[in-house]
XYZ file of C-alpha atoms in Angstrom:
534
model
C -46.352 44.424 -6.724
C -43.142 43.007 -8.025
C -39.616 44.228 -7.601
C -37.767 45.864 -10.460
C -35.833 42.629 -11.243
C -38.738 40.210 -10.845
C -41.380 39.096 -13.303
C -45.021 38.990 -12.340
C -44.946 35.210 -11.897
C -42.372 35.514 -9.100
C -39.440 34.233 -11.143
C -36.276 36.273 -11.593
C -36.023 38.380 -14.677
C -33.645 37.068 -17.363
C -30.845 39.450 -16.386
C -31.156 38.486 -12.737
C -31.194 34.796 -13.634
C -27.980 35.213 -15.568
C -26.408 36.933 -12.594
C -27.246 33.964 -10.378
C -25.437 31.537 -12.650
C -21.713 30.896 -12.157
C -19.480 32.759 -14.586
C -18.579 30.591 -17.600
C -14.856 31.094 -16.867
C -15.257 29.942 -13.278
C -17.215 26.862 -14.322
C -14.551 25.949 -16.869
C -11.847 26.451 -14.266
C -13.598 24.109 -11.826
C -14.010 21.488 -14.531
C -10.349 21.841 -15.474
C -9.219 21.432 -11.865
C -11.373 18.321 -11.488
C -10.188 16.694 -14.719
C -6.532 17.550 -14.057
C -6.718 16.165 -10.524
C -8.471 13.016 -11.677
C -5.925 12.448 -14.439
C -3.062 12.889 -11.980
C -4.578 10.277 -9.697
C -5.060 7.840 -12.584
C -1.383 8.239 -13.491
C -0.451 7.393 -9.901
C -2.729 4.340 -10.054
C -1.115 3.170 -13.300
C 2.250 3.039 -11.513
C 0.873 0.349 -9.194
C 0.982 -3.392 -9.852
C -0.221 -5.193 -11.870
C 0.388 -2.365 -14.374
C 3.623 -1.270 -12.726
C 4.521 1.731 -14.898
C 6.589 3.301 -12.124
C 7.643 6.474 -14.069
C 3.985 7.543 -14.129
C 4.031 8.157 -10.374
C 6.333 11.213 -10.536
C 4.405 12.378 -13.598
C 1.113 12.065 -11.773
C 2.583 13.886 -8.784
C 3.787 16.648 -11.120
C 0.319 17.005 -12.606
C -1.220 17.320 -9.165
C 1.439 19.810 -8.043
C 0.651 21.996 -11.059
C -3.081 21.670 -10.474
C -2.986 22.878 -6.873
C -0.318 25.552 -7.434
C -1.394 28.952 -6.072
C -5.076 28.112 -5.925
C -7.552 28.916 -3.180
C -8.033 26.198 -0.587
C -11.411 25.158 -2.001
C -9.902 24.301 -5.375
C -6.957 22.543 -3.783
C -9.515 20.468 -1.881
C -11.343 19.671 -5.119
C -8.158 18.770 -6.993
C -6.918 16.560 -4.159
C -10.249 14.776 -3.859
C -10.337 14.123 -7.599
C -6.758 12.828 -7.513
C -7.656 10.547 -4.603
C -10.559 9.101 -6.563
C -8.301 8.598 -9.584
C -5.764 6.733 -7.439
C -7.930 4.692 -5.097
C -10.869 4.051 -7.401
C -8.804 1.677 -9.572
C -6.307 0.783 -6.828
C -8.918 -0.594 -4.439
C -11.165 -2.147 -7.083
C -10.480 -5.604 -5.622
C -12.577 -4.690 -2.580
C -15.803 -4.577 -4.575
C -15.747 -8.377 -4.718
C -16.250 -8.425 -0.946
C -18.513 -5.455 -0.370
C -19.601 -2.782 -2.839
C -20.660 -0.390 -0.029
C -17.345 -1.063 1.709
C -15.480 -0.244 -1.497
C -17.355 3.032 -1.937
C -16.910 4.093 1.692
C -13.219 3.200 1.802
C -12.436 4.874 -1.529
C -14.151 8.087 -0.436
C -12.316 8.094 2.893
C -8.939 7.528 1.256
C -9.663 10.218 -1.339
C -10.598 12.598 1.466
C -7.107 12.169 2.942
C -5.519 13.308 -0.318
C -7.967 16.210 -0.520
C -7.098 17.401 2.987
C -3.399 16.956 2.293
C -3.639 19.299 -0.695
C -5.340 21.927 1.464
C -2.141 21.906 3.534
C -0.091 22.990 0.491
C 0.284 26.793 0.652
C 0.876 29.089 -2.276
C 3.967 31.114 -2.977
C 7.516 29.997 -2.349
C 6.587 27.391 0.236
C 4.428 25.214 -1.985
C 7.328 23.250 -3.471
C 8.476 22.244 -0.025
C 4.972 21.450 1.189
C 3.746 19.302 -1.706
C 5.911 16.182 -1.069
C 5.291 16.606 2.653
C 1.530 16.616 2.055
C 1.765 13.314 0.146
C 3.778 11.839 3.019
C 1.164 13.026 5.515
C -1.674 11.429 3.524
C 0.243 8.131 3.302
C 1.148 8.174 7.003
C -2.441 8.733 8.086
C -3.736 6.202 5.551
C -1.425 3.586 7.059
C -3.364 3.810 10.322
C -6.836 5.077 9.358
C -9.520 4.148 8.431
C -10.096 0.658 9.813
C -6.594 0.318 11.215
C -5.033 1.450 7.957
C -5.350 0.366 4.341
C -1.923 0.490 2.638
C -3.064 -1.222 -0.570
C -2.864 1.133 -3.558
C -0.205 3.108 -1.689
C 2.113 5.192 -3.866
C 5.204 3.354 -2.575
C 4.018 0.036 -4.052
C 4.467 1.419 -7.537
C 8.195 1.910 -6.887
C 9.012 -1.674 -5.847
C 10.518 -2.368 -9.260
C 11.915 1.102 -9.888
C 15.237 2.814 -9.163
C 13.923 4.567 -6.052
C 13.188 1.298 -4.212
C 16.605 0.988 -2.466
C 15.843 4.190 -0.549
C 13.304 2.145 1.406
C 16.190 0.777 3.445
C 16.706 4.275 4.844
C 13.141 5.401 5.496
C 10.651 2.779 4.367
C 7.520 3.495 2.357
C 7.175 7.085 3.540
C 10.593 8.020 2.181
C 9.638 6.533 -1.193
C 6.476 8.644 -1.191
C 8.560 11.715 -0.336
C 10.919 10.995 -3.234
C 8.038 10.548 -5.679
C 6.566 13.829 -4.467
C 9.932 15.575 -4.767
C 10.406 14.361 -8.331
C 6.872 15.472 -9.109
C 7.588 18.912 -7.685
C 10.793 19.152 -9.724
C 8.975 18.204 -12.931
C 6.267 20.748 -12.185
C 8.901 23.426 -11.582
C 10.533 22.618 -14.927
C 7.199 22.982 -16.711
C 6.626 26.323 -15.007
C 10.166 27.406 -15.875
C 9.733 26.629 -19.569
C 6.397 28.412 -19.580
C 7.918 31.396 -17.776
C 10.775 31.665 -20.260
C 8.265 32.431 -22.989
C 7.195 35.507 -21.047
C 10.394 36.615 -19.324
C 13.163 35.369 -21.580
C 15.822 32.617 -21.397
C 17.581 34.045 -18.338
C 14.447 33.437 -16.257
C 14.258 29.912 -17.671
C 17.772 28.935 -16.642
C 17.327 30.367 -13.170
C 14.197 28.259 -12.809
C 15.985 25.090 -13.956
C 18.608 25.093 -11.201
C 16.217 24.222 -8.380
C 14.581 21.212 -10.109
C 17.975 19.861 -11.198
C 19.212 20.079 -7.599
C 16.061 18.295 -6.389
C 16.529 15.450 -8.868
C 20.184 15.127 -7.867
C 19.159 14.910 -4.211
C 16.601 12.185 -4.961
C 19.212 10.175 -6.884
C 21.692 10.581 -4.029
C 19.169 9.265 -1.506
C 18.376 6.231 -3.681
C 22.077 5.431 -4.156
C 22.720 5.833 -0.425
C 19.937 3.354 0.277
C 21.400 0.868 -2.177
C 24.793 0.841 -0.444
C 23.538 1.061 3.150
C 23.846 -1.979 5.469
C 21.157 -4.628 5.103
C 22.088 -6.815 8.046
C 24.964 -9.267 8.359
C 24.690 -12.803 7.019
C 25.002 -15.547 9.619
C 28.078 -17.546 8.486
C 27.263 -21.034 7.251
C 23.565 -20.602 8.040
C 21.976 -20.568 4.580
C 18.551 -22.188 4.399
C 17.031 -24.196 1.598
C 13.377 -23.113 1.494
C 10.294 -24.274 -0.388
C 6.932 -22.499 -0.815
C 4.088 -24.904 -1.545
C 1.247 -23.820 -3.842
C -1.659 -26.248 -4.155
C -3.333 -24.492 -7.089
C -7.008 -24.459 -7.963
C -9.776 -22.186 -9.183
C -9.460 -18.484 -8.400
C -12.265 -16.123 -7.461
C -13.909 -18.409 -4.896
C -14.550 -17.317 -1.316
C -13.545 -19.638 1.526
C -17.170 -20.372 2.435
C -17.654 -21.943 -1.000
C -14.597 -24.221 -0.867
C -14.208 -27.510 1.015
C -11.237 -27.009 3.401
C -10.229 -30.651 3.088
C -9.952 -30.307 -0.696
C -7.610 -27.345 -0.210
C -5.452 -29.223 2.288
C -5.303 -32.331 0.097
C -4.176 -30.250 -2.890
C -1.325 -28.786 -0.888
C -0.306 -32.118 0.581
C -0.128 -33.487 -2.976
C 1.953 -30.509 -4.117
C 4.307 -30.941 -1.150
C 5.249 -34.352 -2.500
C 7.202 -32.445 -5.157
C 9.486 -30.694 -2.675
C 13.090 -31.622 -3.385
C 15.166 -32.767 -0.411
C 17.202 -31.779 1.475
C 15.167 -28.756 2.551
C 15.287 -26.747 5.764
C 12.012 -24.778 5.776
C 8.737 -25.537 4.000
C 6.070 -22.809 3.907
C 2.402 -23.535 3.257
C -0.089 -20.715 2.547
C -2.534 -18.950 4.829
C -5.784 -20.828 5.608
C -4.469 -24.117 4.210
C -5.422 -25.844 7.471
C -8.944 -25.250 8.775
C -10.394 -27.048 11.792
C -13.748 -26.788 13.525
C -12.275 -27.297 16.984
C -8.763 -27.001 18.446
C -5.786 -27.859 16.278
C -4.192 -30.154 18.852
C -5.087 -33.762 18.235
C -6.920 -33.065 14.966
C -6.431 -35.031 11.756
C -5.146 -31.864 10.087
C -2.429 -31.486 12.693
C -1.335 -35.079 12.127
C -1.185 -34.494 8.364
C 1.119 -31.510 8.755
C 3.266 -33.370 11.283
C 3.669 -36.169 8.733
C 4.862 -33.645 6.137
C 7.448 -32.230 8.541
C 8.737 -35.691 9.420
C 8.784 -36.899 5.812
C 10.692 -33.861 4.543
C 12.756 -33.598 7.746
C 12.127 -29.863 7.680
C 10.638 -27.109 9.791
C 7.167 -26.670 8.319
C 5.030 -23.529 8.657
C 1.363 -23.405 7.641
C -1.592 -21.052 7.940
C -4.179 -22.415 10.373
C -7.765 -21.251 10.943
C -9.547 -22.366 14.120
C -12.994 -21.619 15.518
C -13.430 -19.132 18.343
C -17.144 -19.386 18.921
C -20.088 -18.887 16.557
C -19.142 -15.321 15.554
C -15.338 -15.348 15.549
C -12.286 -17.277 14.367
C -8.500 -17.138 14.698
C -6.066 -16.870 11.825
C -2.559 -18.044 12.731
C 0.730 -19.375 11.409
C 1.900 -22.556 13.156
C 5.350 -24.170 12.979
C 6.106 -27.883 13.158
C 9.627 -29.097 13.904
C 11.241 -31.821 11.742
C 10.164 -34.375 14.345
C 6.500 -33.394 13.828
C 6.013 -31.488 17.095
C 4.294 -28.086 17.132
C 6.943 -25.630 18.350
C 5.576 -22.120 17.740
C 2.607 -20.068 16.604
C 1.619 -16.505 15.773
C -1.879 -15.012 15.430
C -2.542 -12.409 12.743
C -2.628 -8.823 14.030
C -3.766 -6.748 11.019
C -7.058 -8.094 9.684
C -8.554 -7.336 6.262
C -11.509 -4.947 6.594
C -14.593 -6.329 4.827
C -12.638 -9.535 4.213
C -11.796 -10.968 7.654
C -13.982 -8.666 9.662
C -16.680 -6.089 8.934
C -16.254 -2.663 10.543
C -19.553 -1.304 11.829
C -21.144 -4.665 11.092
C -24.417 -3.679 12.724
C -24.798 -0.660 10.447
C -23.426 -2.071 7.199
C -25.460 -5.237 7.690
C -28.577 -3.184 6.950
C -27.082 -1.944 3.674
C -25.384 -5.017 2.214
C -25.346 -8.803 2.248
C -22.595 -9.905 4.638
C -23.072 -13.634 4.188
C -19.634 -13.900 2.538
C -18.040 -12.630 5.778
C -20.175 -14.370 8.405
C -17.595 -14.183 11.222
C -14.938 -11.757 12.399
C -11.305 -12.693 12.985
C -9.868 -12.020 16.439
C -6.775 -9.811 16.224
C -3.544 -11.148 17.680
C -0.760 -9.299 19.468
C 2.998 -9.047 19.562
C 5.763 -9.463 16.973
C 5.416 -12.283 14.488
C 8.434 -14.435 15.285
C 8.533 -18.227 15.346
C 11.436 -19.773 17.275
C 12.153 -22.976 15.324
C 15.002 -25.441 14.815
C 15.716 -23.635 11.511
C 16.161 -20.284 13.273
C 13.970 -17.340 14.214
C 11.453 -16.931 11.419
C 9.518 -13.671 11.134
C 5.925 -13.973 9.939
C 3.593 -11.539 8.211
C 0.298 -13.222 7.435
C -1.111 -12.102 4.090
C -2.459 -8.529 4.466
C 0.216 -7.790 7.078
C 2.893 -7.661 4.380
C 1.545 -4.210 3.473
C 2.321 -2.906 6.977
C 5.960 -1.971 7.485
C 5.536 -2.093 11.249
C 4.969 -5.870 11.151
C 8.313 -6.494 9.437
C 10.045 -4.037 11.765
C 8.580 -5.687 14.841
C 9.740 -9.107 13.643
C 13.266 -7.924 12.825
C 13.586 -6.100 16.147
C 12.564 -9.356 17.848
C 15.370 -11.228 16.088
C 13.794 -12.529 12.870
C 16.455 -13.835 10.483
C 14.172 -14.591 7.528
C 10.641 -13.321 6.803
C 7.761 -15.596 5.785
C 4.489 -14.503 4.168
C 1.845 -17.241 4.212
C -0.955 -15.619 2.241
C -4.171 -16.323 0.383
C -5.286 -14.217 -2.576
C -7.341 -16.954 -4.226
C -10.605 -15.068 -3.619
C -9.692 -12.506 -6.279
C -10.388 -13.084 -9.948
C -7.733 -10.645 -11.188
C -4.006 -10.389 -10.539
C -4.357 -7.008 -8.792
C -4.045 -8.119 -5.172
C -1.424 -10.865 -5.789
C 0.707 -8.396 -7.738
C 0.445 -5.668 -5.098
C 1.207 -8.264 -2.441
C 4.407 -9.324 -4.190
C 5.410 -5.672 -4.545
C 4.859 -5.224 -0.806
C 7.002 -8.303 -0.098
C 9.803 -6.739 -2.163
C 9.554 -3.488 -0.206
C 9.582 -5.359 3.125
C 12.703 -7.246 2.008
C 14.504 -4.031 1.097
C 13.409 -2.183 4.204
C 14.249 -4.969 6.647
C 17.324 -6.386 4.918
C 15.828 -9.876 5.105
C 15.066 -12.532 2.506
C 11.331 -13.153 2.136
C 9.481 -16.402 1.334
C 5.842 -16.031 0.242
C 3.419 -18.932 -0.209
C -0.081 -18.575 -1.695
C -2.661 -21.260 -2.622
C -3.073 -19.993 -6.193
C -0.117 -17.568 -6.445
C 1.942 -15.603 -6.438
C 4.305 -17.752 -4.390
C 7.823 -16.322 -4.471
C 11.252 -15.984 -2.920
C 12.682 -12.460 -2.691
C 16.212 -11.620 -1.596
C 17.223 -8.812 0.764
C 17.791 -6.474 -2.206
C 14.157 -6.839 -3.273
C 14.959 -9.035 -6.271
C 12.486 -11.818 -7.073
C 14.572 -15.002 -7.221
C 11.717 -17.389 -7.970
C 8.018 -16.862 -8.626
C 5.072 -19.093 -9.473
C 2.243 -18.378 -11.881
C -1.410 -17.982 -10.948
C -3.755 -20.925 -10.575
C -1.524 -23.964 -11.115
C 0.044 -26.131 -8.436
C 3.725 -25.370 -7.898
C 6.688 -25.628 -5.552
C 8.972 -22.589 -5.440
C 12.424 -23.427 -4.075
C 15.544 -21.339 -3.430
C 18.390 -20.827 -0.997
C 18.113 -17.838 1.357
C 20.410 -16.300 3.945
C 19.780 -15.900 7.642
C 20.647 -12.348 8.664
C 21.216 -10.431 11.878
C 21.239 -6.715 12.574
C 18.981 -3.872 11.509
C 18.717 -1.362 8.709
C 18.196 2.375 9.354
C 14.507 1.921 8.533
C 13.905 -0.896 11.023
C 15.988 0.812 13.673
C 14.407 4.268 13.412
C 10.916 3.579 12.067
C 8.702 6.339 10.669
C 9.077 8.763 13.589
C 12.069 10.814 12.340
C 10.610 11.190 8.854
C 7.214 12.268 10.185
C 8.910 14.764 12.500
C 10.971 16.161 9.626
C 7.819 16.414 7.513
C 6.059 18.480 10.173
C 9.036 20.842 10.421
C 9.190 21.156 6.623
C 5.482 21.953 6.463
C 5.905 24.704 9.065
C 8.821 26.139 7.080
C 6.771 26.014 3.880
C 3.918 27.996 5.412
C 6.356 30.510 6.883
C 7.932 31.025 3.453
C 4.548 31.358 1.795
C 3.626 34.237 4.093
C 6.712 36.281 3.210
C 5.486 37.121 -0.234
C 2.776 36.594 -2.789
C 2.831 33.591 -5.133
C 5.809 33.656 -7.468
C 3.997 32.309 -10.517
C 0.435 31.979 -11.743
C -1.137 28.564 -12.033
C -0.624 27.147 -15.515
C -3.963 25.384 -15.651
C -6.216 28.120 -14.323
C -6.087 31.414 -16.204
C -8.437 32.927 -13.663
C -6.295 31.977 -10.661
C -6.384 33.964 -7.482
C -4.088 34.192 -4.511
C -4.359 31.263 -2.107
C -6.598 31.667 0.864
């Protein structure tokens, strides 16, 4: 026998089948949440270099704030995950050239951080406090996890050329993220206010405008305060004439497919164009590669000759073997007399570029021949004590990590150097994000920055984050400028991220306490079937 709602063939009756399907309104609401979240993430991605449309970051944040407003946790999770995919899918596209599985895994992990952050945004009155804090939390965790942190495609990078950038001197990248989130929350509140005025009249509208206007004023005040805050004192009469050497060549080629001697010869030829007198000459990362130790090698003698010829402190990226499965990536300094005087080994390595996390597992899923060996991580602050002064060093990928610049400045760095190598990438995405990171490090640390890359961008950035000189991509070039040696610290280098993270945790607790005092103050604009947050 069959039940009253079952056909003889064991399948549900039509009415029962319809009951098992999701309600059309619920399905549309889920689709709307997904599309709105994805679009918000894409707007955030479009603020990043090389596109660099910085106003889209607050707009994207506003879209996400509206999407998660007063929704149950499951839909906040969905919206945040979609936004994360919209941001990191395009923002990390460069990684696919190294490892497609690595790109997929990393993008999903980064998107998961945004999804979890949105779950932490309560409904009701506390949501406008919690939303910027949630973005800060996602950025803070992403700076350390997964794989030691992956700051590329970070929201702060999109503000390097915008009016919020000076605030980095007060609180670094996390403060910039907080300001973007605050502007996004203010924009979202304005949209809700205008929508509410249609239902409750103009008086309700003007009451709703006051809060967003105050938030925008606060953001502007923070940015202005950062612009006028101390950036370190200039050492009197200690200006340095610097030159970044770019050898040029084809882009999109991995190191294993390029003859190291050809690379070195190209840079030695380009160095002949350095105008004298010059105090510091910076060669890119990986420009010197030796099978054995550097000491006594022909490559060491070539660099010593450059230093003696130019009568300048010369810094170059050096790769040396460390057994069949490992290598070391360092920056080495030669004095004007040709003697090696200092060295620093790279601390933050590029996942799936300089080493493969979970190599034994991923090796079964993908071809790892392009990354046959893993770099050995170094330790300590990157400071080279040279005749030209104490030179801070961030090797390539390290320029995305604020802690490397802070460590160098705290150890007495007077100028920051970035020997880098983005020649493996066919597009301008990584070089452009790298230059944006160099600008943020200059602002945050109050130090001039000199960046040298084999195929660009090589650049000189002053302590205000302004690009004084910049090369193009591909061609050989010498980028020269005069920079200042500076002492002292900014609030950001002195305090680090700790105070801001602590304040964020307190703000999140306050937001949840406020949200529990009453029900949500306004329905979600993008979900007509909204329910109270759970």
